[in-house]
C-alpha positions as MATLAB code, in Angstrom:
seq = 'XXXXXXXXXXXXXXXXXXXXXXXXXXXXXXXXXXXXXXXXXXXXXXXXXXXXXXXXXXXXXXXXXXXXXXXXXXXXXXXXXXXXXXXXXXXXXXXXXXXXXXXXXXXXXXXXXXXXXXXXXXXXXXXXXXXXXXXXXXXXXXXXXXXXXXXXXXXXXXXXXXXXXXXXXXXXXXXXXXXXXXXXXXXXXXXXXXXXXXXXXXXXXXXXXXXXXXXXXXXXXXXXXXXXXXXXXXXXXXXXXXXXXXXXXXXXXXXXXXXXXXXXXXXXXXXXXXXXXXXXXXXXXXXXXXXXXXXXXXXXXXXXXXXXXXXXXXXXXXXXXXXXXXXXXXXXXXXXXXXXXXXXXXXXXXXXXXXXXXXXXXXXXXXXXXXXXXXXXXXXXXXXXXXXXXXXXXXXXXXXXXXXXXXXXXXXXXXXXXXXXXXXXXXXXXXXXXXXX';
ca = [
       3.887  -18.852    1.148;
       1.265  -16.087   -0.072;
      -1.969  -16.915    1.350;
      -4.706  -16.767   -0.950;
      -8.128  -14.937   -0.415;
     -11.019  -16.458   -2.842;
     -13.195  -13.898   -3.951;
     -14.853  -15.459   -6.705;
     -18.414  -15.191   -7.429;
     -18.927  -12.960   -4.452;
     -21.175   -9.968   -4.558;
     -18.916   -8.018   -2.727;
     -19.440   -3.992   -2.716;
     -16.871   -1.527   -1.696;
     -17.244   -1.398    1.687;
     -17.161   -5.602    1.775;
     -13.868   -5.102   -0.250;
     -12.334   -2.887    2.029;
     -12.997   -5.333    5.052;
     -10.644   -8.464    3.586;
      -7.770   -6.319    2.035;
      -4.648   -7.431    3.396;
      -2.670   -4.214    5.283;
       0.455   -4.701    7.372;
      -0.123   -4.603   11.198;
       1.051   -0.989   11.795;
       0.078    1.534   14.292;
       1.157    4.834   13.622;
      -0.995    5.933   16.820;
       1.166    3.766   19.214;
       4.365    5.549   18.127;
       2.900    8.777   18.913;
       3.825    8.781   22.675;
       7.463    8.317   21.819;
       7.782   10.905   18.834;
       6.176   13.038   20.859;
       8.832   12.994   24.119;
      11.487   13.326   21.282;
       9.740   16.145   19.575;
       9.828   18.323   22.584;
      12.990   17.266   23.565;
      14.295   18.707   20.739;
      12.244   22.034   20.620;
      13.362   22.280   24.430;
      17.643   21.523   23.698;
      17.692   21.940   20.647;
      21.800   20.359   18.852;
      22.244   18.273   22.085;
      18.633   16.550   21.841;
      19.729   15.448   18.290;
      23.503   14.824   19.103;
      22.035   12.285   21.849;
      19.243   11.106   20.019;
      21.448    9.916   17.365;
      23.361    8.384   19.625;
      20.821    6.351   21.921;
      18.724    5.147   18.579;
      21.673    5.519   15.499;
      24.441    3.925   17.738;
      26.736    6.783   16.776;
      27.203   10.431   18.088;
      28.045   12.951   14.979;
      31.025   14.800   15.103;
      27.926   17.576   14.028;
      24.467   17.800   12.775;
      24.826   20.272    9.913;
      27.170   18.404    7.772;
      29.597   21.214    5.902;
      29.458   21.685    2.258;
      32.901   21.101    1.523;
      31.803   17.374    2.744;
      29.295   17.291    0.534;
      31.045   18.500   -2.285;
      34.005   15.948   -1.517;
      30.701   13.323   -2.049;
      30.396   14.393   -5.065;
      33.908   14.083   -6.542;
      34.028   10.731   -5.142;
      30.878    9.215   -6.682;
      31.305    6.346   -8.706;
      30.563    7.476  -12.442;
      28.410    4.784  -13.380;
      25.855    6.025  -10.550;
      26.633    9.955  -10.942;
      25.228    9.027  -14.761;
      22.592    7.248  -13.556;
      21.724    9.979  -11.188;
      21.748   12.492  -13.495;
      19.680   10.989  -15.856;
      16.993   10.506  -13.340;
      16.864   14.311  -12.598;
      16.511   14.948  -15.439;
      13.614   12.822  -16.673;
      12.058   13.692  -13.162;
      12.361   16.984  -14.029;
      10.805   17.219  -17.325;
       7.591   15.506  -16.483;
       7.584   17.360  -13.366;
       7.211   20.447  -15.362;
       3.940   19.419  -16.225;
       3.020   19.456  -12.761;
       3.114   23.699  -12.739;
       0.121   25.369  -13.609;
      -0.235   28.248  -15.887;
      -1.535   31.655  -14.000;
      -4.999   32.383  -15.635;
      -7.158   35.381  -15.577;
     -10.757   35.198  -15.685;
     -13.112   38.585  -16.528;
     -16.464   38.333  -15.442;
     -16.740   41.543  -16.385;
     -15.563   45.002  -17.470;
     -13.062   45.704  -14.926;
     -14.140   42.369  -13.059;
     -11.139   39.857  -12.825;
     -10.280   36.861  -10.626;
      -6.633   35.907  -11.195;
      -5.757   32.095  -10.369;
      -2.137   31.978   -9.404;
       0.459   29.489   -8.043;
       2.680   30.099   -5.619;
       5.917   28.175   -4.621;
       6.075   27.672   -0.337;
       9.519   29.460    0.838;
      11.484   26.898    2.531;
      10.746   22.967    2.972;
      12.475   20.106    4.538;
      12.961   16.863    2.824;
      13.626   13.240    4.859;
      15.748   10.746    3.586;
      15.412    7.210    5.467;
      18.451    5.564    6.069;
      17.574    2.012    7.591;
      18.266   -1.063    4.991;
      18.871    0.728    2.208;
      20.880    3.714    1.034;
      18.218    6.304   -0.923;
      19.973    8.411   -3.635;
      16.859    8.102   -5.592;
      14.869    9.609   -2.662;
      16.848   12.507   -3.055;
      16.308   13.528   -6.409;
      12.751   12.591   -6.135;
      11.858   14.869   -3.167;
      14.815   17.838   -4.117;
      13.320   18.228   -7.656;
       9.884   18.862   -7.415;
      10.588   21.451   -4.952;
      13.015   23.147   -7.244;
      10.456   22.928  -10.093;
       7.837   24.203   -8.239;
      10.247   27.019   -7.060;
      10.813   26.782   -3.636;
      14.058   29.139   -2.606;
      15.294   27.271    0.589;
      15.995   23.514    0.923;
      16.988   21.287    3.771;
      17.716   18.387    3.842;
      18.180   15.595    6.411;
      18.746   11.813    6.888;
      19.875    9.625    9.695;
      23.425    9.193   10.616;
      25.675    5.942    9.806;
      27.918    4.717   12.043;
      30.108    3.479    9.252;
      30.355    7.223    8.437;
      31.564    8.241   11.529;
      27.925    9.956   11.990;
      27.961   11.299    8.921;
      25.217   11.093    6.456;
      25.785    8.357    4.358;
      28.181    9.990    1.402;
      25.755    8.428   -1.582;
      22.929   10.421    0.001;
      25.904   13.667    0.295;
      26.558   12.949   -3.492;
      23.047   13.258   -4.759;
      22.452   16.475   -2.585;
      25.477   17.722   -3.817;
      24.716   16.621   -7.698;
      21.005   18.572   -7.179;
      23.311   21.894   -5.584;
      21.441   21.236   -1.809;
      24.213   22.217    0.576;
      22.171   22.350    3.460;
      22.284   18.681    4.975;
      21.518   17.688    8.323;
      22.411   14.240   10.015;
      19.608   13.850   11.751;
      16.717   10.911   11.489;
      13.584    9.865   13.371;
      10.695   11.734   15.025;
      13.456   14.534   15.986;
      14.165   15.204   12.683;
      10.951   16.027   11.989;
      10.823   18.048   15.113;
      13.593   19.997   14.055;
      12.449   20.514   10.524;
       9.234   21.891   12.133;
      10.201   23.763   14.954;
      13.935   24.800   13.744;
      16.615   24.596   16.027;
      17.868   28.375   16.972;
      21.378   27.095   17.876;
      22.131   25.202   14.954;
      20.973   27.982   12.691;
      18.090   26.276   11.515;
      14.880   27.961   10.437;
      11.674   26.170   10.842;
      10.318   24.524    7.123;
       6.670   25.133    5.675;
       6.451   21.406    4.557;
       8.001   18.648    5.505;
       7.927   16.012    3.027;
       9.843   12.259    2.545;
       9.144    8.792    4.096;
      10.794    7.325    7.540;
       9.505    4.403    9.962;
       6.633    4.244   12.194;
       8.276    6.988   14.364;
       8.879    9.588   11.107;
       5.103    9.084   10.532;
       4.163    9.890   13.946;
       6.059   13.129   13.850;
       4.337   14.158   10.848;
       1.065   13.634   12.192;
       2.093   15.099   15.214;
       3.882   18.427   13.586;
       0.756   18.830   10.498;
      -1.119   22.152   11.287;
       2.304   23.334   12.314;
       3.828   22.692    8.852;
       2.315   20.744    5.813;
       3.306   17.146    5.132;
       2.947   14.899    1.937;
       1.529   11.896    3.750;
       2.374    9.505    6.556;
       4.010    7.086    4.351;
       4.005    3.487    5.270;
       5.983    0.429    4.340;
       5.902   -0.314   -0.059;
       2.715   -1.367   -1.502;
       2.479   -3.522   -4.967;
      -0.741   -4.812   -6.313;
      -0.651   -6.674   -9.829;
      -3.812   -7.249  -11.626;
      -3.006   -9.918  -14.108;
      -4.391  -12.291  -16.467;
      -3.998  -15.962  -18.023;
      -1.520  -13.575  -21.091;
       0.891  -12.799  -17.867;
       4.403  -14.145  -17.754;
       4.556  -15.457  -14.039;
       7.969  -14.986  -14.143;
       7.823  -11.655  -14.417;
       4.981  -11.018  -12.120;
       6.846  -12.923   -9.411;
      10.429  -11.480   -9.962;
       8.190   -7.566   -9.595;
       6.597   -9.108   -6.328;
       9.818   -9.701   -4.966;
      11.043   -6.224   -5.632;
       9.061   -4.573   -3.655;
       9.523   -7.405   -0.915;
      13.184   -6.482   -0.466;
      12.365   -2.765    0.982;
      11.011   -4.190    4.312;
       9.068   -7.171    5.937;
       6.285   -5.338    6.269;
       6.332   -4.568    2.644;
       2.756   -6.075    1.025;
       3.077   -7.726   -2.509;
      -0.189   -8.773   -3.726;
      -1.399  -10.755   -6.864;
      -5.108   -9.895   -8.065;
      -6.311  -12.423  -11.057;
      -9.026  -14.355  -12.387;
      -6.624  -16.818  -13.629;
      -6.211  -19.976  -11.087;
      -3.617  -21.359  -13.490;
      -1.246  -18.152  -13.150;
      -1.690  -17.460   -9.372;
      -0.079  -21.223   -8.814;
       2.186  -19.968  -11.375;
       3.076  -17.056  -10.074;
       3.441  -18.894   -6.425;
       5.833  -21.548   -7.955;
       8.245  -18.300   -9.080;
       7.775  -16.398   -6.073;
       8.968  -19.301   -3.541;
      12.038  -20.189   -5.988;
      12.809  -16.363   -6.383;
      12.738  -16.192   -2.063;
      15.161  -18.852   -1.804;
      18.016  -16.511   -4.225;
      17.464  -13.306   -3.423;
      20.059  -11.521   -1.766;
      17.669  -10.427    1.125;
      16.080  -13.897    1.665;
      14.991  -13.544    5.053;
      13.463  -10.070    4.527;
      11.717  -10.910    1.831;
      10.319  -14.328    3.047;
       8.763  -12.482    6.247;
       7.141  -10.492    3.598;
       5.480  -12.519    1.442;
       4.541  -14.359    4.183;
       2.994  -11.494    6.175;
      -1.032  -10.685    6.515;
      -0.422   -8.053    4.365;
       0.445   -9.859    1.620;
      -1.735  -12.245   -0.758;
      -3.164  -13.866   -3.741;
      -6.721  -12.524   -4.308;
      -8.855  -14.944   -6.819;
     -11.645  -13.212   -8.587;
     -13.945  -13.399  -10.981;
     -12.815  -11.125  -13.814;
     -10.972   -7.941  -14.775;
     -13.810   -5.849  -13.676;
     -13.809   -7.597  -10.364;
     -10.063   -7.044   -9.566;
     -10.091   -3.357  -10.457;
     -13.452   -3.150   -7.555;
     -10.792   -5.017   -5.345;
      -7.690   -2.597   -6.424;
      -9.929    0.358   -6.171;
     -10.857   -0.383   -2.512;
      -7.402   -1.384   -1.841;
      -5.709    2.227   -2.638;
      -2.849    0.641   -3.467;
       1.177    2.796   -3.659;
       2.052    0.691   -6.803;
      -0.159   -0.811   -9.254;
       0.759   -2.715  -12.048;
      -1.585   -3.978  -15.135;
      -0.176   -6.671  -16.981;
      -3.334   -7.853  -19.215;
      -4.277   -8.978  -22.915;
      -5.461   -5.608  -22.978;
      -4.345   -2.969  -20.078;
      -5.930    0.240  -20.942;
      -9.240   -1.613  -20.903;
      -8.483   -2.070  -17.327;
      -6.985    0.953  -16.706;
     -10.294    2.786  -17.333;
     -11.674    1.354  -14.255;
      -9.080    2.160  -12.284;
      -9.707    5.374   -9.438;
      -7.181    5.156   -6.998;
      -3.280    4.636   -7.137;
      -0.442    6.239   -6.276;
       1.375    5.157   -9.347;
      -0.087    3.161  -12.512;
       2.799    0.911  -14.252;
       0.884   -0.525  -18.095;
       2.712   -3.638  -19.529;
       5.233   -5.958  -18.468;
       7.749   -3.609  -19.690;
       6.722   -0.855  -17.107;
       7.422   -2.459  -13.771;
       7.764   -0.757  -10.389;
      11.543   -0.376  -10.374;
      11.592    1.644  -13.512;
       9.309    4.402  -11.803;
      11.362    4.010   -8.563;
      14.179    5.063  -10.365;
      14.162    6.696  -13.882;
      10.507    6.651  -15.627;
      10.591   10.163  -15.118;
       7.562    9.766  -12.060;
       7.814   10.219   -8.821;
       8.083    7.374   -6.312;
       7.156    9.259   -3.320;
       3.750    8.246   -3.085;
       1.224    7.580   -0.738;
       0.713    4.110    0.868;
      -1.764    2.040    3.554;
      -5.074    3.218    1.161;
      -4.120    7.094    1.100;
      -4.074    7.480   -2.565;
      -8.030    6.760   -2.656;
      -8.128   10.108   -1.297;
      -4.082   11.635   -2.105;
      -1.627   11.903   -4.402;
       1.896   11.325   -4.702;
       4.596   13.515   -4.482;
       4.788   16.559   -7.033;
       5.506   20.363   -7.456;
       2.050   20.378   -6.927;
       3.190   19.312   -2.765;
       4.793   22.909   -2.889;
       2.369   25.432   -4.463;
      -0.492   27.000   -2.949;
      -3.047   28.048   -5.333;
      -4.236   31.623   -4.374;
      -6.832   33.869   -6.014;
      -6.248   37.517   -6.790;
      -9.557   39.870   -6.641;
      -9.453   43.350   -9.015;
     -12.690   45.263   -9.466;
     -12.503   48.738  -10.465;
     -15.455   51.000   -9.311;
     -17.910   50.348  -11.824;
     -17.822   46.915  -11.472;
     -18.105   46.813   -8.196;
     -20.749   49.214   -8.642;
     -22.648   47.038  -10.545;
     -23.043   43.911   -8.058;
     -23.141   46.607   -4.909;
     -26.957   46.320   -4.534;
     -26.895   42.224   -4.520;
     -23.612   42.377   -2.116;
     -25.753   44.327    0.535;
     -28.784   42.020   -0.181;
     -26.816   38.630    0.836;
     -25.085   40.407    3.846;
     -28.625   41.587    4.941;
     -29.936   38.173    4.520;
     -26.910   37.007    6.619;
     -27.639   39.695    9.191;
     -24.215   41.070    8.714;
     -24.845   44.725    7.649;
     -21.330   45.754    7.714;
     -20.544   43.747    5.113;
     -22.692   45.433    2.965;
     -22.112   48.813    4.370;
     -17.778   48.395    3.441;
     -19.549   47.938   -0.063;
     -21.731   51.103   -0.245;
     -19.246   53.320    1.242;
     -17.593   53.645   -1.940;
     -20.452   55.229   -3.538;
     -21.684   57.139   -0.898;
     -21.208   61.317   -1.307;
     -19.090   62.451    1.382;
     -18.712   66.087    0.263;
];
């Protein structure tokens, strides 16, 4: 059962708060030793470290890493139509509010001939990691590919671990959505060598090395990243799924509960926390949740879940109280189901994702809200975002003086590079002016 943490009438300040949130016990630092060995195993051999990586920790040896593209387009063809619909429909409501993600180009004038132009700027090439432990990811597809083609990236890879029920093959629902989103270049390939190979390339497979690497994976995929960032960018180090409900006495516990256990299926360490001032709806709400473990399909997972530190009822005070706690918490996924949610949702900083109602629960923005579900977990988003075309630009600023407006700030240039005793800086400026006969 959830264990509950009691709150109430405690003067509690942020950094209090942030010492009794529950967080899965999860150590991306002790993975690094291992990621690291595989890392450099596969910058050093290059196929063969991945052909024998998949084997030792996938149980299955591909036939090849680069899967071919009639494969993937035989994926395609052979995708149930119910889910190629679905699919579809989730690109494209991820891509229209993705679009909003792009900044316009601006030009500013400071001046006559003074200008400082703000532009955007798509990296080249990226790689994109699908997990493949116990669950199949379609969704993860679209959600990375799509951002990247909105922001306007030009080269896309793609990888996720081989199945042995594929004959080491990527699993063919994975192929399908690649396919669907016309990304032919798939690698089966998982772990901390994927990310290795993403960031280092691999010269006899063909592969070019990736500006950002972006997707979530296990312990060891999040040890890579942090490994390979300064090499390449990364999105985050994404942990096991996060939901935090803030709720009131006006929530249905049903529906609270059956969004709890949602999130519990991804993973035992998933965390699934409750945050109310109502005592009557966290027993509630605990009544569902230990009926709703008992008939889920993925019983056991879920159970070791909701049982876990990192999972809990939190009792406070009131509404202002729980958005202090959610606020310290960070938390992936938060959901506001209240008498009156936008009240709440004004004290809200930090989320990866904000779901308003009990008719906007998590699944609908891991699938087909039109959002992104990449986001960041373990108290990132206090401090990052989730996934967007925003992961792939780089803003960059554009200088153009002509020579009387450079003229006219000349004598203050040389005055702040005297002042910093770097004269040459000032000298590059007067050079311009100077009469050289």
């Amino acid at each position: 059962m959830m264990h509950t943490i009691d709150l109430r009438d405690l003067p509690t300040s942020q950094a209090d708060l942030a010492t009794v949130v529950p967080r899965a016990l999860t150590d991306v630092s002790a993975a690094s030793e291992v990621a690291a060995r595989l890392i450099a195993d596969v910058r050093e051999r290059g196929e063969e470290a991945l052909l024998e990586q998949a084997e030792r920790l996938d149980g299955v040896r591909p036939e090849r890493i680069r899967i071919h593209a009639d494969e993937v387009n035989y994926a395609v063809r052979s995708l149930d139509s119910q889910v190629r619909d679905a699919l579809e429909t989730a690109i494209g409501r991820v891509r229209q509010a993705t679009q909003a993600q792009v900044p316009k180009s601006t030009v500013t004038e400071l001046g006559p001939g003074a200008h400082v132009i703000q532009r955007w700027q798509p990296v080249n090439r990226v790689g994109l990691y699908v997990p493949g432990g116990k669950a199949v990811y379609p969704s993860s597809v679209v959600m990375n590919v799509v951002p990247a083609q909105v922001a306007g990236v030009s080269s896309v890879a793609l990888a996720s671990p081989p199945q042995r029920e594929f004959g080491g093959s990527v699993h063919p629902t994975i192929l399908a959505a690649a396919g669907v989103l016309g990304i032919d270049e798939v690698y089966a390939m998982g772990g901390a060598g994927a990310i290795g190979a993403f960031a280092y390339g691999v010269p006899n497979l063909g592969m070019d090395p990736v500006e950002i690497i972006t997707g979530p994976g296990n312990v060891y995929v999040a040890a890579a990243k942090r490994l390979v960032r300064g090499m390449v960018g990364i999105d985050s180090e994404a942990g096991p799924t996060e939901i935090l409900i803030i709720a009131d006495a006006t929530a249905d516990a049903y529906l609270v509960a059956t969004d709890l256990i949602s999130q519990a299926e991804h993973d035992e360490l998933a965390a699934v926390v409750l945050v109310t001032d109502s005592v009557e709806l966290a027993n509630a709400v605990s009544r569902e949740v230990e009926l709703l473990v008992a008939s889920t399909s993925h019983s056991a997972r879920v159970r070791t879940a909701v049982d876990g530190v990192q999972s809990a009822v939190v009792l406070v005070s009131d509404m202002a109280a729980a958005a202090a706690f959610s606020n310290a918490y960070g938390p992936e996924h938060l959901e506001i189901q209240t008498v009156e949610p936008g009240v709440v949702l004004d004290m809200i900083e930090s989320a990866g994702a904000i779901f308003l109602g009990a008719h906007s629960p998590v699944s609908l923005g891991d699938y087909l809200a039109g959002s992104n579900h990449v986001l960041p977990t373990g108290g990132q988003s206090r401090f990052a975002s989730g996934l967007g075309a925003y992961t792939f630009l780089r803003p960059q600023q554009v200088i153009s003086y002509d020579r009387a407006a450079l003229q006219q700030v000349s004598s203050q240039i040389v005055a702040l590079s005297d002042a910093e005793d770097l004269p040459a800086h000032g000298a590059a400026v007067a050079a311009r002016f100077e009469d050289r006969g």
